[in-house]
Coordinates of C-alpha atoms in Angstrom, one line a residue:
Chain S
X1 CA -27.5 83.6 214.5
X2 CA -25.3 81.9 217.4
X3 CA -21.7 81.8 217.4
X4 CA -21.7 78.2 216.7
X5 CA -24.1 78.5 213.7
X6 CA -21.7 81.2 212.1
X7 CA -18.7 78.3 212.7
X8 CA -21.3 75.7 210.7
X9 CA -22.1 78.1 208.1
X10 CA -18.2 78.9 207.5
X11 CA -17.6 74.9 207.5
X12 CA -20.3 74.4 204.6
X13 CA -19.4 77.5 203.0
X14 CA -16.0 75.6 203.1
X15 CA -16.9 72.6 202.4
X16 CA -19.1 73.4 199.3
X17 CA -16.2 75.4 198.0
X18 CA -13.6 72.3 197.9
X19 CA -16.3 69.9 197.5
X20 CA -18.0 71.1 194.3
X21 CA -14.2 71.2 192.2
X22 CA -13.3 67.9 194.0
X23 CA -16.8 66.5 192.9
X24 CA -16.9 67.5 189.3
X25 CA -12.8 66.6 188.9
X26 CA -13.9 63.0 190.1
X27 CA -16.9 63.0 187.1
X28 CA -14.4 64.1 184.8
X29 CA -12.4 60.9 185.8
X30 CA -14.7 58.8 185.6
X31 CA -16.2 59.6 182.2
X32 CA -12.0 59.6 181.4
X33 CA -12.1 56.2 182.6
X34 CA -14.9 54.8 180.5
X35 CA -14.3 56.6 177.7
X36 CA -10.6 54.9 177.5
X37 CA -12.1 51.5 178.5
X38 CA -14.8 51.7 176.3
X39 CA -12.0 52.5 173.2
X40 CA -10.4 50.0 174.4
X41 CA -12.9 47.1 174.2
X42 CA -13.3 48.1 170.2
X43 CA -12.9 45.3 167.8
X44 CA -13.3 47.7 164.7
X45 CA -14.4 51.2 163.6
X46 CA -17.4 49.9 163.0
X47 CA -20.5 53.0 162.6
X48 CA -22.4 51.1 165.1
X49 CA -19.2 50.7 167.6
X50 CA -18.5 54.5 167.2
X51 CA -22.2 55.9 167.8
X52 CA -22.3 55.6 171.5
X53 CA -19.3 57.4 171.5
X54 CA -21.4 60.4 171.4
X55 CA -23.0 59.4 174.5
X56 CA -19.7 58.9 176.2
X57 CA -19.4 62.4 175.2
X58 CA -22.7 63.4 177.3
X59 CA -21.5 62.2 180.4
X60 CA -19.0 65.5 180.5
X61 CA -22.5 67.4 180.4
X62 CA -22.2 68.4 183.8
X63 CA -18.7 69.5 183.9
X64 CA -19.4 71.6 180.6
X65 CA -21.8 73.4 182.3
X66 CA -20.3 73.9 185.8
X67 CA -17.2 75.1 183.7
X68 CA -14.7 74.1 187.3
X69 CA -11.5 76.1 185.2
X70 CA -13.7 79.7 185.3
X71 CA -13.7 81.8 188.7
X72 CA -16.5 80.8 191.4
X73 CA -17.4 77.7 190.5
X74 CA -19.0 77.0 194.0
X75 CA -21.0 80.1 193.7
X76 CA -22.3 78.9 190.4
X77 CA -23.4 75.5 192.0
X78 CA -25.1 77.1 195.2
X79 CA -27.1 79.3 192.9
X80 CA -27.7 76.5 190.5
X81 CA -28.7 73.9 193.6
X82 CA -31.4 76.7 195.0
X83 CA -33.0 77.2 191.0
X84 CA -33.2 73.1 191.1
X85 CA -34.2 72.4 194.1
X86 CA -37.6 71.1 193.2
X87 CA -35.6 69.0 190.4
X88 CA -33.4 67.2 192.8
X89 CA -36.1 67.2 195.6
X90 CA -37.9 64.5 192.6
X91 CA -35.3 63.2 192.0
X92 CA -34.2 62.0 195.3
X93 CA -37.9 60.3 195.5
X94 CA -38.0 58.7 192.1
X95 CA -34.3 57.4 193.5
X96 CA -36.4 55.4 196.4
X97 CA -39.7 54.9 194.5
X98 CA -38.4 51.3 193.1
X99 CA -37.2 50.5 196.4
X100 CA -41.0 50.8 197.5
X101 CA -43.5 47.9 197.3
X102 CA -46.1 47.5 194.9
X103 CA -44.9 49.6 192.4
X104 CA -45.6 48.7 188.8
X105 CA -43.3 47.0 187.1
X106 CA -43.6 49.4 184.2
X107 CA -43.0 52.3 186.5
X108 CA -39.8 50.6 187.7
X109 CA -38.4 49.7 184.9
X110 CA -39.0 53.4 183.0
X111 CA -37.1 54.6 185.8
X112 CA -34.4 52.2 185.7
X113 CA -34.0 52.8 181.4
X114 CA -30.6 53.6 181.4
X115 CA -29.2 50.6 183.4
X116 CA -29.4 48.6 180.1
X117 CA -28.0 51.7 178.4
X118 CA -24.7 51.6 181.3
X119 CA -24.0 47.4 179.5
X120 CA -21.6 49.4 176.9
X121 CA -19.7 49.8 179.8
X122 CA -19.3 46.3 180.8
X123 CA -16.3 45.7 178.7
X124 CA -14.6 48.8 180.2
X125 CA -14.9 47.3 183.5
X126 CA -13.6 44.2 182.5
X127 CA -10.7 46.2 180.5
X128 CA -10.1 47.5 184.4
X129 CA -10.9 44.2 186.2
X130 CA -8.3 42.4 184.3
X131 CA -5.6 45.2 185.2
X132 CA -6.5 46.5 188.9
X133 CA -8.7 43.6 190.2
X134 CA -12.4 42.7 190.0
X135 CA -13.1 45.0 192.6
X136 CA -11.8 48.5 191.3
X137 CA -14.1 46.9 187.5
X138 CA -17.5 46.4 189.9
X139 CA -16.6 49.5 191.4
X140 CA -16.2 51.5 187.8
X141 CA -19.5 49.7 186.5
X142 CA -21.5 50.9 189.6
X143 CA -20.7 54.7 189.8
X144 CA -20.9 54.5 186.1
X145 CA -24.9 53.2 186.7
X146 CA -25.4 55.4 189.3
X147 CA -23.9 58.7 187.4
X148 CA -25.6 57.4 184.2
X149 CA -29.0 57.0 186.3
X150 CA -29.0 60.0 188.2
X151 CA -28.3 61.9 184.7
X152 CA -31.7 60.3 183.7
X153 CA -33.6 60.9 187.0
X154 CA -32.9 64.5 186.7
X155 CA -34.1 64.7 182.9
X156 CA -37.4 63.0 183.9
X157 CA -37.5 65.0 187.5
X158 CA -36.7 68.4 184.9
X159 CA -39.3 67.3 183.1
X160 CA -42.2 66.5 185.8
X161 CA -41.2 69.8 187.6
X162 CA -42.2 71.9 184.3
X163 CA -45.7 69.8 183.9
X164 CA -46.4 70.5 187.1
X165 CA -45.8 74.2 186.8
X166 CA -47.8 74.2 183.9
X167 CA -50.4 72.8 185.3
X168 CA -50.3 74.9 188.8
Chain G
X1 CA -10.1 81.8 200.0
X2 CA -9.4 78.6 198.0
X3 CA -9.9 79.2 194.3
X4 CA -12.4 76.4 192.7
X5 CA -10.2 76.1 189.8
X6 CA -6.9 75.1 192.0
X7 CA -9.1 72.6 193.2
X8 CA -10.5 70.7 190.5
X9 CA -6.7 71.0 188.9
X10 CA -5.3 69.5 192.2
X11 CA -7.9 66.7 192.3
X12 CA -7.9 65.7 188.6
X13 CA -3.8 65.2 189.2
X14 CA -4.6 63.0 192.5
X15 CA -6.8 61.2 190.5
X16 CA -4.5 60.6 187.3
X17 CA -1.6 59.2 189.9
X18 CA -3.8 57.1 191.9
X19 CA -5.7 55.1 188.4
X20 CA -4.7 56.7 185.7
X21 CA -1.0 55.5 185.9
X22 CA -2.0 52.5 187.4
X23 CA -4.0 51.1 184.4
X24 CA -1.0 52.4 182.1
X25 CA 2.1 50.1 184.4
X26 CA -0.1 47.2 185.2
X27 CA -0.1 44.1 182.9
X28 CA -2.7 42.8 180.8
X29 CA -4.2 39.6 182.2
X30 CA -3.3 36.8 179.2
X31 CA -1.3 34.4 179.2
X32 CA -0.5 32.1 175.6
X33 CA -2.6 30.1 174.1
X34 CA -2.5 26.5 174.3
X35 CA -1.8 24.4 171.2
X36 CA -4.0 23.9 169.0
X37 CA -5.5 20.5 167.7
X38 CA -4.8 19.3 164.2
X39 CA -7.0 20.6 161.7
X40 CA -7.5 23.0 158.4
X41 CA -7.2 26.6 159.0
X42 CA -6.2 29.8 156.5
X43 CA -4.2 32.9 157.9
X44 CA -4.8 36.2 157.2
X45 CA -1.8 38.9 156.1
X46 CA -1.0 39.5 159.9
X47 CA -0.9 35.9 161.2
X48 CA -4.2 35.3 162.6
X49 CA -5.6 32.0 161.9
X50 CA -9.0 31.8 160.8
X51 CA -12.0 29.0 159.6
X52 CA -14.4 31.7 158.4
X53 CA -13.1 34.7 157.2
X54 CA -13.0 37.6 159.6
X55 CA -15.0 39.5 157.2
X56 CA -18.0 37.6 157.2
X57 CA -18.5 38.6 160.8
X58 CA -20.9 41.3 161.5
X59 CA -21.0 43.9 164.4
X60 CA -24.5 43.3 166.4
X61 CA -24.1 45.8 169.0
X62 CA -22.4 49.0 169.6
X63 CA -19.5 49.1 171.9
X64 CA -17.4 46.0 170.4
X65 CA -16.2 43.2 173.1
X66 CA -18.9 42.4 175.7
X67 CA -21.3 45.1 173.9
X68 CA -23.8 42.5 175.7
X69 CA -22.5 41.8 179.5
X70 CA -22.0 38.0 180.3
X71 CA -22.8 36.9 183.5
X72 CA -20.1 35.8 185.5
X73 CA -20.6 35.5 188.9
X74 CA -23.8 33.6 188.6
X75 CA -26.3 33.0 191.9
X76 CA -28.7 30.4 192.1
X77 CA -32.1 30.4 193.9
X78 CA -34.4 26.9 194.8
X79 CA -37.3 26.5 192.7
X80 CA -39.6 28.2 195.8
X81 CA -38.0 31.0 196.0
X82 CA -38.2 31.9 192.1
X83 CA -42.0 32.8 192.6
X84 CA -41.1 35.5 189.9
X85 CA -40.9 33.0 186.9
X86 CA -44.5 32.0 184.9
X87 CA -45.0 28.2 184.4
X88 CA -45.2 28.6 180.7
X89 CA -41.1 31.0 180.9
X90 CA -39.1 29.2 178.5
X91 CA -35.3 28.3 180.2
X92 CA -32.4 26.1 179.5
X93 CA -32.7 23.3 181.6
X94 CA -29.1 21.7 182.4
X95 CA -28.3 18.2 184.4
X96 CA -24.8 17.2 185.3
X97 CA -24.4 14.0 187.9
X98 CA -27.9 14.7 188.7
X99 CA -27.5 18.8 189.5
X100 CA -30.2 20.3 187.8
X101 CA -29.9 23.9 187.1
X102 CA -32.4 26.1 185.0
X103 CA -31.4 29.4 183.2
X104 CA -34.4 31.3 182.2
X105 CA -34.4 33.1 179.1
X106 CA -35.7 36.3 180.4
X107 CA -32.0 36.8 181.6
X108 CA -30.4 34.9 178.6
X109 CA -31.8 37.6 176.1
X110 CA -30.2 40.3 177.9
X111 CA -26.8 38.6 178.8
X112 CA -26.7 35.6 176.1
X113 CA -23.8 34.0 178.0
X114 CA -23.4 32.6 181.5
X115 CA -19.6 31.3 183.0
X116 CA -21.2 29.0 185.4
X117 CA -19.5 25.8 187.4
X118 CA -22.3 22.8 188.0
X119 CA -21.0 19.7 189.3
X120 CA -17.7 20.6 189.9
X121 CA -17.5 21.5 185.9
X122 CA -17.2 24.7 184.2
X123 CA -19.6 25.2 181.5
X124 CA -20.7 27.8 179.3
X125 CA -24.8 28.4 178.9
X126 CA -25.1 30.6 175.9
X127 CA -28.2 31.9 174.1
X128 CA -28.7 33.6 170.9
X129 CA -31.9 35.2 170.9
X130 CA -32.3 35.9 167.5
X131 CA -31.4 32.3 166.7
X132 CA -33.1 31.2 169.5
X133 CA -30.6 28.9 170.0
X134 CA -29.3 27.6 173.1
X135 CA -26.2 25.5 173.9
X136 CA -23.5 24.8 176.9
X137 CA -20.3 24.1 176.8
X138 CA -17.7 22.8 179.1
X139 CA -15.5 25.4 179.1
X140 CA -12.6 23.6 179.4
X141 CA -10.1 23.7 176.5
X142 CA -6.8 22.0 176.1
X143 CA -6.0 21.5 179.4
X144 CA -7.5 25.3 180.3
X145 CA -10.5 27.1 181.4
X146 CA -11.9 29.5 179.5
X147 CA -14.3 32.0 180.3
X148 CA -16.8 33.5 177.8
X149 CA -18.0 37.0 176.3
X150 CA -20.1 38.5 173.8
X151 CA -17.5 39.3 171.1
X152 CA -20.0 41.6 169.3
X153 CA -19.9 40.1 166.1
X154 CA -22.7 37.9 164.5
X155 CA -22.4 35.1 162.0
X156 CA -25.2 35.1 160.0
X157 CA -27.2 36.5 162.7
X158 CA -25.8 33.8 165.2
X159 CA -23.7 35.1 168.0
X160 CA -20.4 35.0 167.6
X161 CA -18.6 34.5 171.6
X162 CA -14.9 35.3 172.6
X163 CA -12.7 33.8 175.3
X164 CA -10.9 36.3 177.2
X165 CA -8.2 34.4 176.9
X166 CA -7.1 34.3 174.1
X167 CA -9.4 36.8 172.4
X168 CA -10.3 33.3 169.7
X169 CA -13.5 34.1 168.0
X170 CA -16.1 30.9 168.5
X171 CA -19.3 30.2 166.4
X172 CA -21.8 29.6 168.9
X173 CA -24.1 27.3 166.2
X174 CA -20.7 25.4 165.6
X175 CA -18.7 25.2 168.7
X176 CA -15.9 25.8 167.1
X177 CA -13.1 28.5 166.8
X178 CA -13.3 30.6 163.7
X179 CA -10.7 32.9 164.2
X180 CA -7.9 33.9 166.5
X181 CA -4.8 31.7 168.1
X182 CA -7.1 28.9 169.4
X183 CA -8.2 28.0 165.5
X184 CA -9.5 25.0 164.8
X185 CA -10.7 23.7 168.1
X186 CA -14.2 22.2 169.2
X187 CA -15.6 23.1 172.0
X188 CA -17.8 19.7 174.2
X189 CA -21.2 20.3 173.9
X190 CA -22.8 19.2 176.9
X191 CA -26.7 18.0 176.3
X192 CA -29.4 20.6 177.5
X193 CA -32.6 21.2 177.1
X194 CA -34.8 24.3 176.1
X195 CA -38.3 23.8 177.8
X196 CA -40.5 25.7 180.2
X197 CA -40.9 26.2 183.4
X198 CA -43.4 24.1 184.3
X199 CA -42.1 21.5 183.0
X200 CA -38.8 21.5 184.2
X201 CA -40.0 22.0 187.6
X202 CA -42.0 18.8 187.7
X203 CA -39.2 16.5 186.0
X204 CA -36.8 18.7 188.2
X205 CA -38.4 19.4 191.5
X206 CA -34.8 19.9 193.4
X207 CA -34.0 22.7 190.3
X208 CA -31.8 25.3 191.0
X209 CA -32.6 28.7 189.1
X210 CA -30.5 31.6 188.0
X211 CA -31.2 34.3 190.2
X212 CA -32.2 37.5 188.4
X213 CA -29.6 39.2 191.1
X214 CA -26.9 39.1 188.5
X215 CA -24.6 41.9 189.6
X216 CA -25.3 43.4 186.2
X217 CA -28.6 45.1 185.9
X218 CA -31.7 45.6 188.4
X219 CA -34.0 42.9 188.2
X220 CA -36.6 45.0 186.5
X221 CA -34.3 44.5 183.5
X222 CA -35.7 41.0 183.2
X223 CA -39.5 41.5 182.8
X224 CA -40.1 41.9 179.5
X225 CA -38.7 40.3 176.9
X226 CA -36.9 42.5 174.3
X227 CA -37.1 40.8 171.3
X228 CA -40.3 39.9 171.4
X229 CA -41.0 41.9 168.3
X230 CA -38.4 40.5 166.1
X231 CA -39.7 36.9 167.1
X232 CA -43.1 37.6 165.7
X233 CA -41.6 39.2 162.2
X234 CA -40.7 37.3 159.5
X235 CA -37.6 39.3 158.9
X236 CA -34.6 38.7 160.4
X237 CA -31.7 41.2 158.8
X238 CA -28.4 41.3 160.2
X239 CA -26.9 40.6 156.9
X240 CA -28.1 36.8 156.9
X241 CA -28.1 36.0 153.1
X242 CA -30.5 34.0 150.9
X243 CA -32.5 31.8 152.7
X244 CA -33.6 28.1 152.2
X245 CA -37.9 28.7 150.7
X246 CA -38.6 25.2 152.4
X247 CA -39.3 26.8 155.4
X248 CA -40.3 30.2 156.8
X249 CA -37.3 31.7 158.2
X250 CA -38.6 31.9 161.6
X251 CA -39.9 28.1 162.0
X252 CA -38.1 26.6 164.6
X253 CA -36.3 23.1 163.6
X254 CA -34.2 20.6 165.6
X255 CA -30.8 20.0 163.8
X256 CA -29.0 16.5 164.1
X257 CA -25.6 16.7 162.4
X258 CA -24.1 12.8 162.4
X259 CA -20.6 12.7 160.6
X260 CA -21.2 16.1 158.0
X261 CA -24.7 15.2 157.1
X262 CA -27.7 16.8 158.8
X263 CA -31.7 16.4 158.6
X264 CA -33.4 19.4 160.1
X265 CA -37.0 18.3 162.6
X266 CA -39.5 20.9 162.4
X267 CA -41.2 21.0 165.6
X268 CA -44.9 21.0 164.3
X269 CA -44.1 17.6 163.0
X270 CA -42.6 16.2 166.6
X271 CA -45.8 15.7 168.6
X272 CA -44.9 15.3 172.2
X273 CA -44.6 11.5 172.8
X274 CA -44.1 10.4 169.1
X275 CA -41.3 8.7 168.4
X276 CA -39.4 9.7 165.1
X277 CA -37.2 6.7 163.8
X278 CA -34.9 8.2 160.9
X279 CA -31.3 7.9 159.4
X280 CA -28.7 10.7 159.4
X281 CA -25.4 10.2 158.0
X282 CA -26.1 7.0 157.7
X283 CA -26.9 6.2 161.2
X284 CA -29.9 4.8 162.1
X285 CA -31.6 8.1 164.9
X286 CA -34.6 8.3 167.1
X287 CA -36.0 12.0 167.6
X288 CA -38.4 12.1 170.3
X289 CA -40.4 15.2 172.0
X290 CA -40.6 14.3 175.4
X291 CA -44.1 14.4 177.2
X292 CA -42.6 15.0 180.4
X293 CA -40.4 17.7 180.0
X294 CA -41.2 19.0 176.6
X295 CA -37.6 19.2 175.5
X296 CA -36.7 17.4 172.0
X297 CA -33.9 14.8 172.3
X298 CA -32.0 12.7 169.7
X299 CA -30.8 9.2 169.8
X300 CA -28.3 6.8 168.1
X301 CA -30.6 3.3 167.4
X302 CA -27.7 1.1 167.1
X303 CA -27.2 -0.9 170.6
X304 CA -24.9 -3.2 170.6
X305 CA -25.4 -5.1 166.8
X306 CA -29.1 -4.2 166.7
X307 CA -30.7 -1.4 165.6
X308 CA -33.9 -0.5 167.6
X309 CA -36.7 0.8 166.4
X310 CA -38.9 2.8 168.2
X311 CA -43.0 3.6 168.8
X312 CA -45.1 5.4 171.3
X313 CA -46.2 3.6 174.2
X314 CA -48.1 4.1 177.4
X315 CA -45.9 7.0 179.2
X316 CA -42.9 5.6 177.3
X317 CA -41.6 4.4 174.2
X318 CA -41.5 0.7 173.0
X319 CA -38.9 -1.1 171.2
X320 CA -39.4 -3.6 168.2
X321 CA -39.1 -6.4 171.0
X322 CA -42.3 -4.5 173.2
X323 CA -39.8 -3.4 175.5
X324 CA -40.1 -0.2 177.6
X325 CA -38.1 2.9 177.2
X326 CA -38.1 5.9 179.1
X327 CA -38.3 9.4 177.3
X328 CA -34.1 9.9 178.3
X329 CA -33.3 7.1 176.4
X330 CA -33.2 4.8 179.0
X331 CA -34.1 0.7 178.8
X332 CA -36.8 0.5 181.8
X333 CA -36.9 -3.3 181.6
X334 CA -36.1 -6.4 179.3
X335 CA -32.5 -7.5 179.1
X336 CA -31.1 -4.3 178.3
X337 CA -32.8 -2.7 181.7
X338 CA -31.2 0.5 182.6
X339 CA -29.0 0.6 179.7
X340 CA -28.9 4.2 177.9
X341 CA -29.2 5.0 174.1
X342 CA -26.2 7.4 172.8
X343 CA -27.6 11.0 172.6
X344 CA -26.9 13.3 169.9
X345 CA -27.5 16.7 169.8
X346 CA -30.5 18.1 168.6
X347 CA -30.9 21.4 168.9
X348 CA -33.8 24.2 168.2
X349 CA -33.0 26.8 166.1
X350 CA -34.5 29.2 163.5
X351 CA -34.7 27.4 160.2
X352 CA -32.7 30.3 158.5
X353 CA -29.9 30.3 160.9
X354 CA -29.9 26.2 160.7
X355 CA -29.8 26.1 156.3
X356 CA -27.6 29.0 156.6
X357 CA -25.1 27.1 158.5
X358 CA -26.1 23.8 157.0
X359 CA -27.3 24.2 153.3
X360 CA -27.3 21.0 152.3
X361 CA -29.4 19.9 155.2
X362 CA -32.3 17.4 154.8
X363 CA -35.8 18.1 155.9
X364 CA -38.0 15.8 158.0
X365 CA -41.5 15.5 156.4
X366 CA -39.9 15.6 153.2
X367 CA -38.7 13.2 150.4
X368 CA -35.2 14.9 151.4
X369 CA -35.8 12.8 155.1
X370 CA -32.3 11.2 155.8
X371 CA -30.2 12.7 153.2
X372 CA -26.4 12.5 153.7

């Protein structure tokens, strides 16, 4: 290994190791966010307002698991990035496949399920819009849609992966 | 070495200064509510002034205000470039000092309400898909405009809208306020059309169409059509009560409402072309299904002193004098040439949601015809 190689390694090595807190900080945030937003569009404690409260709750999955307030949390995500590799591998291509022509419109629109899901957001946004500008509530919306799609496209690439080992 | 947990601290306290506090110090965006017009309205303990009591309203989707996201920064395509719409897609069809603008319902079941501007006027198009009722609004209110959400709530299965305003409650079937600070005012129904595609295009050629690039969802939201199922059921839910056995609760009527009295059309009896000549409230009305564009419209016969009355004739209709009239209601010769009849509303709408809202209505095709 060069000199300069050992300098890039150290600088990813670095990089991964403020990156990966910094990440998952910014996805507890934004689940904050829309959590708060979302209580704050409620009209009443209605069963059917309350229920997607529980998947509010699922969009902390990922911090639950990475655990960022125990020792070596960047050690846990390299190790967990080389076990899914295959997993985010599909999902970076189910992430383009829409973008592709000629793709079924059934296909497309499995893949894009959850964006329907990300509507009982649409009132947070707005509860931001009105306060910090229609710019910051666009910008909530989209990295809610793109965290809340990603979340999906790893379920279905976590599924596909173990079919496929199955059937190898 | 930098320890993970020092960093996820340091960043979640960036984060908290830089939007947390920010949401917390800014001000809400509302300002007071205009006056009210004159009218009969009950309070509840707290103040709130209300037509239909708040407890009447049902919650239709989880997530309470905008539950259903409005569209709100609306773009428009021409009529080539919507190659993705079927001639037989259903669509409100809207003309405003001769700007035509179409709003298919493929989108309208998944956002129910669009804050538009055509012609230099805002207006609200709003669709209740499990009324299947259409209507649009100019949404300006005492001197204000008003933009439009999905409040959640359903009256007797009909959407119930809010204005971010002022947070009023409004019936969409009504156009009214029901409850909040702008109780009792009527919202100006402008006249639209529900048709298809096909047809709209031909009476319409210079169309503009709501682009499915709604800033919202990916346009792959829009292909299917999710209630689909429920139209086909006979059920409708949604705490509706009893409903009127004339009908099947599903058949779709026009309404006409003239002065508290109202006669419901069914559409199997308005065959396109015919000419219905009929009295509501009194006042002598002509119902007609247009041939051209397929959308049902509702006229006041009185002109002048006389009251017209009206038959199917070749590509038009004919007054008792053998004069021509086009399908719009307008004189195409004689000496009333280019003179226009006074529209009414007439709008579709599930028979359950119309006799919920209207139980005394009378029933075309019955001996009830022109009750009121």
């Amino acid at each position: 290994m060069s000199l300069s190689d050992g300098r890039r390694a150290r600088a990813l090595d670095r990089a991964v190791e403020l990156g990966v807190p910094a990440g998952l900080a910014a996805l507890t945030w934004l689940g904050l966010a829309l959590a708060a937003g979302f209580l704050a569009r409620l009209n009443d404690l209605s069963v059917l307002n309350l229920l997607p409260l529980f998947f509010v709750g699922l969009l902390f999955w990922p911090v639950y698991s990475a655990a960022p307030w125990r020792p070596g949390v960047a050690e846990r995500a390299r190790s967990w990035a080389r076990r899914s590799r295959a997993e985010l591998a599909v999902v970076a291509v189910l992430w383009l496949v829409p973008l592709a022509p000629l793709v079924p419109e059934l296909v497309v629109s499995l893949l894009q399920l959850p964006y329907r899901g990300s509507g009982i957001f649409f009132g947070a946004s707005l509860f931001y819009r009105q306060r910090l500008g229609p710019e910051a509530g666009r910008l909530l919306l989209a990295a809610a849609q793109a965290y809340i799609q990603l979340l999906w496209l790893f379920l279905l690439s976590k599924g596909l992966v173990a079919v496929g080992r199955r059937l190898r | 070495m930098t320890s993970g947990r020092a960093v996820y601290a340091a960043t979640l306290a960036v984060l908290l200064v830089g939007s947390g506090l920010a949401v917390a110090l800014a001000p809400a965006a509302s300002g007071p509510a205009p006056a009210a017009a004159a009218g009969e309205y009950m309070t509840t303990a707290d103040g709130t002034r209300y037509t239909v009591d708040p407890d009447r309203l049902r919650q239709g989707c989880p997530g309470g205000l905008d539950c259903i996201p409005s569209i709100d920064d609306p773009r428009f395509q021409s009529a080539d470039e919507a190659g993705w719409l079927s001639p037989g897609d259903r669509l409100i069809g809207v003309e405003i000092d001769g700007q035509a603008r179409a709003y298919p319902l493929r989108i309208l079941n998944v956002h129910e309400v669009v804050n538009d501007r055509l012609a230099g006027r805002p207006i609200a198009v709003t669709y209740c898909p499990l009324c299947r009722s259409g209507f649009v609004f100019s949404r300006r209110v005492g001197g204000r405009t008003l933009t439009f959400g999905v409040s959640g709530k359903l009256l007797e299965a009909n959407l119930v809208l809010y204005d971010r305003r002022t947070e009023t409650y409004w019936s969409q079937l009504e156009g009214e306020a029901i409850v909040g600070p702008l109780v009792p005012t009527r919202l100006t129904v402008l006249p639209s059309t529900i048709t298809t595609w096909e047809q709209w295009r031909a009476t319409h050629p210079d169309t503009q169409v709501l682009s499915r690039d709604t800033g919202v969802y990916p346009r792959s939201t829009y292909g299917s059509n999710p209630y689909a199922g429920y139209a086909n059921s006979s059920g409708v839910g949604f705490g509706v009560g009893p409903v009127d056995d004339r009908l099947e609760p599903k058949d779709l009527v026009y309404g006409v409402t003239v002065g508290g009295a109202s006669v419901a059309y069914p559409e199997r009896t308005l065959e396109p072309g015919d000419a219905v000549n009929d009295r509501v409230g009194g006042l002598p009305v002509l119902v007609v299904a247009s041939p051209d564009d397929g959308g049902v419209r509702a006229f006041s016969r009185e002109v002048g002193n006389e009251t017209l009355r009206f038959e199917a004739g070749e590509g038009a209709l004919v007054d008792q004098h053998g004069h021509r009239w086009s399908y719009a209601g307008v004189a195409l010769e004689g000496p009333r040439e280019g003179e226009q009849l006074d529209r009414l509303g007439a709008h579709g709408v599930y028979w359950f949601a119309w006799s919920r809202f209207h139980p005394d209505t009378g029933l075309y095709g019955t001996n009830e015809t022109g009750k009121g």
